[in-house]
Structures are given as C-alpha cells and as structure tokens.
Coordinates of C-alpha atoms in Angstrom, one line a residue:
Chain D
M17 CA 109.0 231.5 -37.4
S18 CA 109.8 235.1 -38.3
K19 CA 112.4 236.0 -40.9
F20 CA 114.5 237.7 -38.3
K21 CA 114.6 234.6 -36.0
S22 CA 115.4 232.3 -39.0
D23 CA 118.3 234.5 -40.0
D24 CA 119.5 234.6 -36.4
I25 CA 119.5 230.8 -36.1
E26 CA 121.2 230.4 -39.5
S27 CA 124.1 232.7 -38.4
V28 CA 124.5 230.9 -35.1
V29 CA 124.7 227.5 -36.8
V30 CA 127.1 228.9 -39.4
E31 CA 129.3 230.6 -36.9
R32 CA 129.5 227.6 -34.6
V33 CA 130.3 225.1 -37.4
N34 CA 132.8 227.5 -39.0
R35 CA 134.6 228.0 -35.7
H36 CA 135.0 224.3 -35.3
L37 CA 136.2 223.8 -38.9
D38 CA 138.7 226.6 -38.5
A39 CA 140.0 225.1 -35.3
E40 CA 140.3 221.8 -36.9
V41 CA 142.3 223.1 -39.8
D42 CA 144.5 225.2 -37.5
S43 CA 145.3 222.1 -35.5
L44 CA 146.4 220.0 -38.4
S45 CA 149.6 218.1 -37.6
S46 CA 152.8 219.5 -39.0
S47 CA 153.3 216.4 -41.2
V48 CA 149.9 216.9 -42.8
A49 CA 150.6 220.6 -43.3
K50 CA 153.9 219.7 -44.9
D51 CA 152.3 217.2 -47.2
I52 CA 149.8 219.8 -48.3
S53 CA 152.4 222.4 -49.1
Q54 CA 154.5 219.7 -50.9
A55 CA 151.4 218.9 -53.0
R56 CA 151.2 222.6 -54.0
M57 CA 154.8 222.8 -54.9
N58 CA 154.5 219.6 -57.0
A59 CA 151.4 221.0 -58.7
L60 CA 153.2 224.3 -59.6
R61 CA 156.3 222.4 -60.9
Q62 CA 154.1 220.0 -62.9
A63 CA 152.0 222.8 -64.4
R64 CA 155.2 224.6 -65.4
T65 CA 156.5 221.5 -67.1
E66 CA 153.2 220.9 -68.9
K67 CA 153.1 224.5 -70.1
E68 CA 156.7 224.4 -71.4
S69 CA 156.1 221.1 -73.2
S70 CA 153.0 222.3 -74.9
W71 CA 154.8 225.3 -76.5
T72 CA 154.4 225.6 -80.3
F73 CA 155.1 228.2 -83.0
T74 CA 151.5 229.3 -83.1
N75 CA 151.7 230.3 -79.5
W76 CA 153.6 233.3 -80.7
L77 CA 150.9 234.7 -82.8
P78 CA 147.3 235.6 -82.0
S79 CA 144.9 233.1 -83.4
W80 CA 143.4 235.4 -86.0
Q81 CA 146.8 236.1 -87.5
V82 CA 147.1 232.4 -88.3
S83 CA 143.5 231.5 -89.1
T84 CA 142.7 234.5 -91.4
P85 CA 145.3 233.7 -94.1
V86 CA 144.5 230.0 -93.9
A87 CA 140.8 230.7 -94.4
V88 CA 141.5 233.1 -97.4
A89 CA 143.8 230.5 -99.1
V90 CA 141.1 227.8 -98.7
M91 CA 138.4 230.0 -100.2
V92 CA 140.6 231.0 -103.2
A93 CA 141.5 227.3 -103.8
I94 CA 137.8 226.4 -103.8
L95 CA 136.8 229.3 -106.2
V96 CA 139.6 228.4 -108.6
S97 CA 138.8 224.7 -108.7
Y98 CA 135.1 225.1 -108.8
E99 CA 133.3 223.9 -112.0
S100 CA 129.6 224.6 -112.5
E101 CA 127.4 221.6 -113.2
D102 CA 125.2 223.8 -115.4
Q103 CA 127.8 224.2 -118.2
I104 CA 126.7 223.0 -121.6
P105 CA 128.9 220.2 -122.8
A106 CA 130.7 220.9 -126.1
I107 CA 129.6 218.8 -129.1
P108 CA 132.5 216.5 -130.0
S109 CA 133.8 217.5 -133.4
T110 CA 134.4 213.9 -134.4
M111 CA 130.7 213.5 -134.7
F112 CA 130.8 215.6 -137.9
T113 CA 133.9 214.2 -139.4
E114 CA 133.6 210.5 -138.6
N115 CA 130.0 209.5 -138.0
I116 CA 128.4 211.1 -141.0
P117 CA 129.7 209.7 -144.4
A118 CA 130.2 212.2 -147.3
E119 CA 128.0 210.2 -149.7
D120 CA 125.0 210.6 -147.3
L121 CA 125.3 214.4 -147.6
D122 CA 125.4 214.2 -151.4
M123 CA 122.3 212.0 -151.3
L124 CA 120.5 214.5 -149.1
E125 CA 121.3 217.3 -151.5
D126 CA 119.9 215.2 -154.4
Y127 CA 116.7 214.7 -152.4
E128 CA 116.4 218.4 -151.9
F129 CA 116.9 219.1 -155.6
A130 CA 114.2 216.5 -156.5
A131 CA 111.8 218.0 -154.1
W132 CA 112.4 221.5 -155.5
L133 CA 111.8 220.3 -159.1
A134 CA 108.6 218.6 -158.0
E135 CA 107.4 221.9 -156.4
Q136 CA 108.3 223.8 -159.6
D137 CA 106.3 221.3 -161.7
I138 CA 103.3 221.6 -159.5
E139 CA 103.4 225.5 -159.8
V140 CA 103.7 225.3 -163.6
T141 CA 100.8 222.9 -164.1
S142 CA 98.5 224.8 -161.8
Chain X
M16 CA 124.6 234.2 -43.0
S17 CA 127.3 235.6 -40.6
R18 CA 129.7 236.4 -43.4
S19 CA 128.4 239.0 -45.8
E20 CA 128.7 238.9 -49.5
S21 CA 131.4 241.5 -49.3
D22 CA 133.6 239.1 -47.5
S23 CA 133.8 237.0 -50.6
I24 CA 137.1 236.3 -52.4
T25 CA 136.2 239.1 -54.9
D26 CA 137.3 241.6 -52.2
K27 CA 140.5 239.8 -51.3
V28 CA 142.2 239.4 -54.6
P29 CA 145.4 237.3 -54.3
I30 CA 148.6 238.7 -55.7
S31 CA 149.7 235.6 -57.6
I32 CA 148.3 232.2 -58.3
E33 CA 150.9 230.7 -55.9
A34 CA 149.6 233.0 -53.1
F35 CA 146.0 232.0 -54.0
L36 CA 146.9 228.3 -53.8
Q37 CA 148.6 228.8 -50.5
D38 CA 145.6 230.6 -49.2
V39 CA 143.1 227.9 -50.1
E40 CA 145.1 224.7 -49.8
K41 CA 144.2 223.7 -46.2
K42 CA 140.5 224.3 -46.6
A43 CA 140.5 222.6 -49.9
Y44 CA 142.3 219.6 -48.5
R45 CA 139.7 219.3 -45.7
I46 CA 136.8 219.6 -48.1
A47 CA 138.4 216.8 -50.2
L48 CA 139.0 214.7 -47.1
F49 CA 135.3 215.1 -46.2
S50 CA 134.4 213.4 -49.5
V51 CA 137.1 210.8 -50.0
R52 CA 138.1 210.1 -46.4
E53 CA 141.7 209.1 -47.3
H54 CA 144.6 211.4 -46.6
A55 CA 146.6 210.3 -49.7
E56 CA 143.6 210.4 -52.0
A57 CA 142.7 213.9 -50.8
L58 CA 146.2 215.1 -51.4
D59 CA 146.2 213.6 -55.0
L60 CA 142.9 215.3 -55.8
L61 CA 144.1 218.6 -54.4
Q62 CA 147.3 218.4 -56.4
D63 CA 145.4 217.5 -59.6
A64 CA 143.0 220.4 -59.2
M65 CA 146.0 222.8 -58.6
V66 CA 147.8 221.6 -61.7
K67 CA 144.7 222.1 -63.8
L68 CA 144.0 225.5 -62.4
V69 CA 147.6 226.7 -63.0
T70 CA 147.8 225.1 -66.5
K71 CA 144.4 226.1 -67.9
Y72 CA 143.1 229.1 -65.9
A73 CA 146.1 231.0 -64.6
D74 CA 145.4 233.8 -67.1
K75 CA 141.9 234.3 -65.8
K76 CA 141.0 237.2 -63.5
P77 CA 142.2 236.4 -59.9
N78 CA 138.7 236.8 -58.5
E79 CA 137.6 233.9 -60.8
W80 CA 140.2 231.5 -59.5
K81 CA 138.4 230.4 -56.4
P82 CA 135.1 229.2 -58.0
L83 CA 137.1 227.7 -60.8
F84 CA 139.4 225.9 -58.4
Y85 CA 136.6 224.4 -56.4
R86 CA 134.7 223.5 -59.6
I87 CA 137.8 221.5 -60.7
L88 CA 138.2 219.9 -57.3
Q89 CA 134.5 218.9 -57.1
N90 CA 134.8 217.3 -60.6
R91 CA 137.8 215.4 -59.5
I92 CA 136.0 214.2 -56.4
T93 CA 133.0 213.1 -58.5
D94 CA 135.4 211.2 -60.8
W95 CA 137.0 209.6 -57.8
H96 CA 133.6 208.4 -56.5
R97 CA 132.8 207.0 -60.0
Q98 CA 136.1 205.1 -60.1
Q99 CA 135.4 203.7 -56.6
K100 CA 132.0 202.5 -57.7
V101 CA 133.5 200.7 -60.7
K102 CA 136.2 199.2 -58.5
S103 CA 133.7 197.9 -56.0
F104 CA 131.5 196.6 -58.8
I105 CA 134.5 194.7 -60.3
G106 CA 135.6 193.6 -56.8
F107 CA 132.1 192.1 -56.2
F108 CA 132.7 189.6 -59.0
T109 CA 136.4 189.0 -58.5
N110 CA 136.4 188.5 -54.7
S111 CA 134.1 185.4 -54.8
D112 CA 135.9 183.7 -51.9
G113 CA 134.0 185.8 -49.3
E114 CA 136.8 188.1 -48.6
D115 CA 135.8 191.2 -46.7
T116 CA 136.1 194.1 -49.1
T117 CA 134.9 196.8 -46.7
E118 CA 137.2 199.7 -46.8
D119 CA 139.0 200.5 -43.7
Y120 CA 138.6 204.2 -42.8
S121 CA 140.2 204.0 -39.5
H122 CA 143.2 205.9 -40.7
A123 CA 141.0 208.4 -42.6
A124 CA 140.8 211.0 -40.0
P125 CA 143.3 213.8 -40.3
H126 CA 146.1 213.9 -37.7
Y127 CA 146.2 216.8 -35.3
D128 CA 148.9 218.1 -33.1
E129 CA 148.0 217.6 -29.4
L130 CA 147.0 220.9 -27.9
P131 CA 147.4 220.7 -24.1
D132 CA 145.2 223.7 -23.5
Q133 CA 142.3 222.3 -25.6
S134 CA 139.6 221.3 -23.2
M135 CA 137.9 217.9 -23.5
E136 CA 134.6 219.6 -23.9
T137 CA 135.7 221.7 -26.9
S138 CA 137.3 218.7 -28.5
Q139 CA 134.1 216.7 -28.1
Q140 CA 132.0 219.5 -29.5
Q141 CA 134.4 219.8 -32.4
Q142 CA 134.1 216.1 -33.1
A143 CA 130.3 216.3 -32.8
V144 CA 130.1 219.1 -35.4
M145 CA 132.4 217.1 -37.7
D146 CA 130.3 214.0 -37.3
V147 CA 127.1 215.9 -38.1
L148 CA 128.7 217.5 -41.1
K149 CA 129.6 214.1 -42.4
T150 CA 126.0 212.9 -42.2
L151 CA 124.8 215.6 -44.6
P152 CA 124.1 214.6 -48.2
A153 CA 127.0 215.4 -50.5
K154 CA 125.5 218.4 -52.2
Q155 CA 124.3 220.0 -49.0
Q156 CA 127.7 219.4 -47.4
Q157 CA 129.5 220.8 -50.4
C158 CA 127.2 223.8 -50.5
F159 CA 127.5 224.6 -46.8
L160 CA 131.3 224.3 -46.8
L161 CA 131.8 226.5 -49.9
R162 CA 129.1 229.1 -49.0
S163 CA 129.7 229.5 -45.3
W164 CA 133.2 228.2 -44.6
E165 CA 134.9 229.4 -47.7
G166 CA 132.8 232.6 -47.8
M167 CA 131.8 232.3 -51.4
S168 CA 128.9 234.2 -52.8
V169 CA 125.8 232.5 -54.1
A170 CA 126.9 233.1 -57.7
E171 CA 130.4 231.8 -57.0
T172 CA 129.1 228.7 -55.2
A173 CA 126.7 228.0 -58.1
L174 CA 129.7 228.2 -60.5
A175 CA 131.8 225.9 -58.3
M176 CA 129.0 223.4 -57.9
G177 CA 127.8 223.6 -61.5
C178 CA 124.2 224.3 -60.6
S179 CA 121.8 227.3 -60.5
E180 CA 121.8 229.9 -57.8
G181 CA 118.3 228.8 -56.7
S182 CA 119.7 225.3 -56.1
V183 CA 122.5 226.7 -54.0
K184 CA 120.0 228.6 -51.8
T185 CA 117.9 225.4 -51.4
H186 CA 120.9 223.2 -50.5
F187 CA 122.2 225.8 -48.1
F188 CA 118.9 226.2 -46.3
R189 CA 118.4 222.5 -46.0
A190 CA 122.0 222.0 -44.7
V191 CA 121.6 224.7 -42.0
T192 CA 118.2 223.3 -41.0
K193 CA 119.6 219.7 -40.8
L194 CA 122.7 220.8 -39.0
R195 CA 120.7 222.7 -36.4
A196 CA 118.4 219.7 -35.8
L197 CA 121.2 217.2 -35.6
L198 CA 123.3 219.3 -33.3
E199 CA 120.4 219.8 -30.9
E200 CA 119.1 216.3 -31.0
Q201 CA 122.1 214.0 -31.1
H202 CA 124.8 216.1 -29.4
D203 CA 122.7 218.3 -27.1
V204 CA 124.3 221.4 -28.5
K205 CA 121.8 224.2 -27.9
I206 CA 121.3 226.8 -30.6

C-alpha cells in the first residue's frame, strides 16, 4: 500500500470517527451537561478552598530568601561546634603532682650523682 | 491525520483556566466514560482532575494545561481501575453465597436528547462507531481519542499518556488500522 493511500485511509477513519464523537457529545442530554458544568464549578470552588487553606508565611517570600539564611546559619553552627579528632590531648597536671612522690625524685638525683662519681673514678684511674 | 499539528491546543490558548476547563469538560467526560462506563464515576474523576489541575498547575503556561489535565485524568482512571480490581478481588472471597457480582452497565451509556431530525441510519452508524471504539485496547483507545479527537500533537499525547512519542505513533497506527478493519467487517461501513 502506498504512503499516500495509507494517509488517505487514516484521514477518512479519523474524520468519520471524530464526526460521530462530536455528534454524540453535542447531543448529550441537558441533565448530563448540567452535571458536567456543576462538576467544574465544584472543582473550582474546592481548588480555591484548598489554596486558601494551604497559605503560610513562607508563601510570601521566594524560596531562596528563606533557604539561604537558614543554610548559612546551619553552616556557622557546624563550624563553631566542630572539634578536630586530631588534636593532641593535654597531659593532666595531676600526673606530676600526685603520682610521682618527692622522695623518688631525690633518689633519682642520688643515683645520677653516684654514676657521675663512678665515671670520674674511671677517668682518674685510666 | 485530518487535523494538522497546527490545530493543536498550542495555537488556541485559552484566556483563563476556567475557560480552558469549560472548553474540554465534555470531551474529557466522554473519555472518562469510555473507561469507567459509569456516569457518576466519570463525573467524580473529571472533578478530581480539574481540582488537581487548578490547585497544582494553574500557574503553568496555558498551552501546557491540556496535556497536564489529560495526564491527571488518565492517572485517576488508572487508579480507579486498580481500586475496582481490589474490590472485585475482595468481593470474590466475601460473596461466597454465589451471589452474582457482575456489574450492571445497563445504565452506563450517556443520556442524549432525542433529535427528531436524526435519521435512524445516522444513529445506527454512530452507535457502530462507539461500539468499535469500545473494543480497542485501553492504550490505543486513549491514544486515538487524545490524538485525533482532542487534536493533540504527538508530543502532547506522549506527555498526557506518560509514554514516548514512538509509542504514541505505534498505538495510533494500530488503533486506526483496527478501527478501519472493524468498521468494514462488523458494521459494513465502507472506507
């Protein structure tokens, strides 16, 4: 079948069916037509009510005017409260004052002195 | 196609959304009725689709309203069919007393005003065309009605149906072929 003939047939079918569909819609009873327009009016009324009830303060402003300050505030809060895990922990000062007794330090000094004396004796004898 | 692409809604931009709804309401009702076959159900679906369009998409460009509206309507129809399946599935188990659950579609046909000058032959032909349209698979029927009756472009029909433009062309071609064959075979309508 040639392309021309195929297009011709298509237009005839479409034209015929459309004509009948249009005729059918045009001859809808007045009660059905009234129901349809009533449905439209109900829909418009319902949509208006839904729009009014969904009104909020943010509807006043474009979204970026609300979202940008919120995003900046969140970022600042994160940066301020951030603590690096790489920080070196401070040595507790109590370790020096409480855990090491004073007499132990004196004893260490005595050992150092004894070691120095022994070195001196070795140097003299050699 | 008898109606060119330029006949599409894009060239006839409605002034307001109210005017648009008034313009499409009867065809949309008929398309819904083709699918659900119940006057009250078709009206409910139509109203739901209108509410959603006005609430969510009224600020879109007027030339986008038509495909968006039919997309919403088709989604509502699909949801309705799913609900019916669930209902019939539940009904299968609950109606164990052998009660006949077959839906009565005798009241489904739209009501028409009697036209005295309408010849019997025209009326019969019209009924034949409607019967043939009803036999088409849902996608082909939907595609044919949107593309040829509503005069939507391939792109608009694809948006309304939620499929590719290639699928629209395929569905439309198959619908036309089947319509032609059925009209010629069953109703002796020569094309």
